[in-house]
Short mmCIF file of C-alpha atoms in Angstrom, two decimals:
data_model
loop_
_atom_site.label_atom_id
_atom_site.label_comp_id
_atom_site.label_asym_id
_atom_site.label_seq_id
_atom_site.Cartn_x
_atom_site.Cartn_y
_atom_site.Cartn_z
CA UNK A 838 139.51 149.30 63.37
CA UNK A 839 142.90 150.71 63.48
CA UNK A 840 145.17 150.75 67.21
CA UNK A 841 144.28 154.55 67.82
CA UNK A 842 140.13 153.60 67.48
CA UNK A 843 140.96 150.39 69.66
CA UNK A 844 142.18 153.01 72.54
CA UNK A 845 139.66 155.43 72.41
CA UNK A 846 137.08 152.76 72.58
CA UNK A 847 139.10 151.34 75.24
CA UNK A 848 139.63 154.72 76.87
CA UNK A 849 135.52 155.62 76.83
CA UNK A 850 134.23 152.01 77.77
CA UNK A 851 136.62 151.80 80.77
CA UNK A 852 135.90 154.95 82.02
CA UNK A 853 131.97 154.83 81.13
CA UNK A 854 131.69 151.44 83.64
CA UNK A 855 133.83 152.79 86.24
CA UNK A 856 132.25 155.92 86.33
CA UNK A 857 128.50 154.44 86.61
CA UNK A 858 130.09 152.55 89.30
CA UNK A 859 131.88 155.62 91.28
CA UNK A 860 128.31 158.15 90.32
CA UNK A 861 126.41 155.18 92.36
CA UNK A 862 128.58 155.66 95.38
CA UNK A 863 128.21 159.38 95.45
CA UNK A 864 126.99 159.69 98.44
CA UNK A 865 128.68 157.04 100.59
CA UNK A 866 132.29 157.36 98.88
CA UNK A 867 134.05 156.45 102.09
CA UNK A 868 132.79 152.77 102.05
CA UNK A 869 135.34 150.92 102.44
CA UNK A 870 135.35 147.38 100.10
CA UNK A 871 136.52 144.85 102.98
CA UNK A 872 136.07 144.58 106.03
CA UNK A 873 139.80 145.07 106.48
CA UNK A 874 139.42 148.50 104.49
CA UNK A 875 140.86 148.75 101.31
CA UNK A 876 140.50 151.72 98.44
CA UNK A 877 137.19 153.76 98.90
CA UNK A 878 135.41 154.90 95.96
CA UNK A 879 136.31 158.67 96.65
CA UNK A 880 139.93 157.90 97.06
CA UNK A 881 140.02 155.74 94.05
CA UNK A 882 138.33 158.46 91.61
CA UNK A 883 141.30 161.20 92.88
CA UNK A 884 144.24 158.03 92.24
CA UNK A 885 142.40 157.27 89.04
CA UNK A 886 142.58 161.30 88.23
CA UNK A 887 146.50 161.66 89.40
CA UNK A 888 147.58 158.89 87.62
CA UNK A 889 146.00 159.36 84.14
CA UNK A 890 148.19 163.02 84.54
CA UNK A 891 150.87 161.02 85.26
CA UNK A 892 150.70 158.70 82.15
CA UNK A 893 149.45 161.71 80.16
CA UNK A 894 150.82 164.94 81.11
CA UNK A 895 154.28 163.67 82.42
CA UNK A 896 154.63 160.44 80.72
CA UNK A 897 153.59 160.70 77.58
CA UNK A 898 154.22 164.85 77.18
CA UNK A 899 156.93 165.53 79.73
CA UNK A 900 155.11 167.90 81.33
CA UNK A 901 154.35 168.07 85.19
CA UNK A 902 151.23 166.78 86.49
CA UNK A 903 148.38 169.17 86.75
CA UNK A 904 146.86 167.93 89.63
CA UNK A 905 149.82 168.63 92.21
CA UNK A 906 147.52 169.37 95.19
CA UNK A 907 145.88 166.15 94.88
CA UNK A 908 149.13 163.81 94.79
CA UNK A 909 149.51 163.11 98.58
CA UNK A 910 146.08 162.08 99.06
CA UNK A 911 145.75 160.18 95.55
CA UNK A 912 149.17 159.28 94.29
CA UNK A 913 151.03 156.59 94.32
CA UNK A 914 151.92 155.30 97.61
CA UNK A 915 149.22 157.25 99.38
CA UNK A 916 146.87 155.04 101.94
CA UNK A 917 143.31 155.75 101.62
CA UNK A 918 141.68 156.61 105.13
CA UNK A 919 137.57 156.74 105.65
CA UNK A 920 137.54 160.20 106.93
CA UNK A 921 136.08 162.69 105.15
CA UNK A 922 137.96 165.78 106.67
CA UNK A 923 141.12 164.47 104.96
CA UNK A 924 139.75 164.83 101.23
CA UNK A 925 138.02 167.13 98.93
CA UNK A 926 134.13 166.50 98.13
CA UNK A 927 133.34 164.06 95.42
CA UNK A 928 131.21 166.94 93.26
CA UNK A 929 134.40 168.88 93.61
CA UNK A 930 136.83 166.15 91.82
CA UNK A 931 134.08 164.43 89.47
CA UNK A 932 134.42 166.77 86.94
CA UNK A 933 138.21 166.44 87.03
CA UNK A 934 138.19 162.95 85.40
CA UNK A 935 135.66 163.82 82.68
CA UNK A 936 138.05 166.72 82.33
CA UNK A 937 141.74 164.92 81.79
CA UNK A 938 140.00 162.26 80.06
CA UNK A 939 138.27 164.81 77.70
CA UNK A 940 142.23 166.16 76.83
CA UNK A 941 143.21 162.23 76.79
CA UNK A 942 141.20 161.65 74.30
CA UNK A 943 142.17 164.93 71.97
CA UNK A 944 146.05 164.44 72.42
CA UNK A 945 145.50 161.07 71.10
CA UNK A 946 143.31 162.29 68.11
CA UNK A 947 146.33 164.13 67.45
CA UNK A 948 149.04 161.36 66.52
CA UNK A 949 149.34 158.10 64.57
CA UNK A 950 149.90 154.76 64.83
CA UNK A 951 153.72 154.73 64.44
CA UNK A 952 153.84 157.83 67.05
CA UNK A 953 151.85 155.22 69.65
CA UNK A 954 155.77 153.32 69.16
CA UNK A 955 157.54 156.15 70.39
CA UNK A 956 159.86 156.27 73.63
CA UNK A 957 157.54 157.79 76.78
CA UNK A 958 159.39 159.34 79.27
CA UNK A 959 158.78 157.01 82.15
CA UNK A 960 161.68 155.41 83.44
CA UNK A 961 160.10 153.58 86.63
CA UNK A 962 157.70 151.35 84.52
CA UNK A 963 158.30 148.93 82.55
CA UNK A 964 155.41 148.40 81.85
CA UNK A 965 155.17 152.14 79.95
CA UNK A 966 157.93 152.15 77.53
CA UNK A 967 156.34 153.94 74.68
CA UNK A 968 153.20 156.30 74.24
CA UNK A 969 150.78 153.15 73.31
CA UNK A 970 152.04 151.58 76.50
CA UNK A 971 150.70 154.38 78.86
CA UNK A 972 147.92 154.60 76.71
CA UNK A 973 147.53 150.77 77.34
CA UNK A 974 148.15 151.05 81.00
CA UNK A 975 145.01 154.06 81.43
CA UNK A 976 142.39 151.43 80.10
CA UNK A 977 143.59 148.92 82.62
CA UNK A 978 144.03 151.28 85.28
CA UNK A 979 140.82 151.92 85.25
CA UNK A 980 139.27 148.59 85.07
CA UNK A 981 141.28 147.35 87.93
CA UNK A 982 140.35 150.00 90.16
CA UNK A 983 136.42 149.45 88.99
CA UNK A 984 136.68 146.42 91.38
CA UNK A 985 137.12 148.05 94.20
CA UNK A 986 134.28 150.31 93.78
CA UNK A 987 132.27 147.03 92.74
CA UNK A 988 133.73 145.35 96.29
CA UNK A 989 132.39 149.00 97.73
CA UNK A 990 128.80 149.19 96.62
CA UNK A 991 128.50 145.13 97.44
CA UNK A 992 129.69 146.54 101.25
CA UNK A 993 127.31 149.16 101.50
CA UNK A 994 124.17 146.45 100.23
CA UNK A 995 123.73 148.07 96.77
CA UNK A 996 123.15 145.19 93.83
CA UNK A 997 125.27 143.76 91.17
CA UNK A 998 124.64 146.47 87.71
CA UNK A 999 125.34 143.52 85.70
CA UNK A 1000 124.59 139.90 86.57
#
């Protein structure tokens, strides 16, 4: 397995288990994982959408994100809030991560290993240095913000999916 098979597998498992996770919270995507609140299933599926444009579309392309109307709800530094007049339904923003992850997937089909080494243009993160480093950094993403859906449907009385 070369690096660029390693991502897309990456890529498609992380977004596979978080999305069983978010589909099983459709209809209560407001529940809020502590008791303290915390980042609600809806609110983390629209962050989880901004920020892969981010790493993609401006980090990785220098283009601007295409998702500008959801950036103050989603983005970074936004505080999620358990109303639902404040957001957009979850059927209406679902397809949205199948969608940039679909063109994630093809713009990486599209270079090699030694173009994964090349300069992004972040300049916030250090973590995101080069093209393999955002690509790095939308696998983890994702699996970090799985938890808090997991912490979610545990709130709400739902089972473990894996024990």
């Amino acid at each position: 397995m070369n690096t660029i098979e390693f991502i897309k597998v990456g890529l498609e498992e992380s977004k596979n288990w978080t999305c069983r996770l978010l589909d099983d919270m459709r209809e209560t995507p407001f529940v809020e994982p502590t008791p303290r609140g915390g980042n609600h299933p809806l609110w983390v599926l629209g962050h989880l959408i901004v920020n892969e444009s981010v790493l993609l579309d401006e980090w990785i392309q220098g283009k601007p994100n295409r998702f500008p109307e959801y950036t103050d709800l989603f983005g970074y530094g936004s505080t999620p809030v358990a109303d639902p007049s404040k957001y957009p339904a979850y059927d209406e923003i679902r397809p949205r991560f199948d969608e940039i992850r679909q063109d994630t997937l093809a713009f990486l089909d599209q270079l090699s290993e030694d173009d994964l080494d090349k300069p992004s243009y972040c300049v916030k993160d250090p973590f995101c240095k080069t093209v393999g480093n955002c690509f790095q950094s939308m696998i983890l993403h994702t699996m970090s913000h799985s938890g808090n859906v997991t912490d979610s449907r545990r709130a709400v009385g739902k089972p473990p999916l894996l024990s």
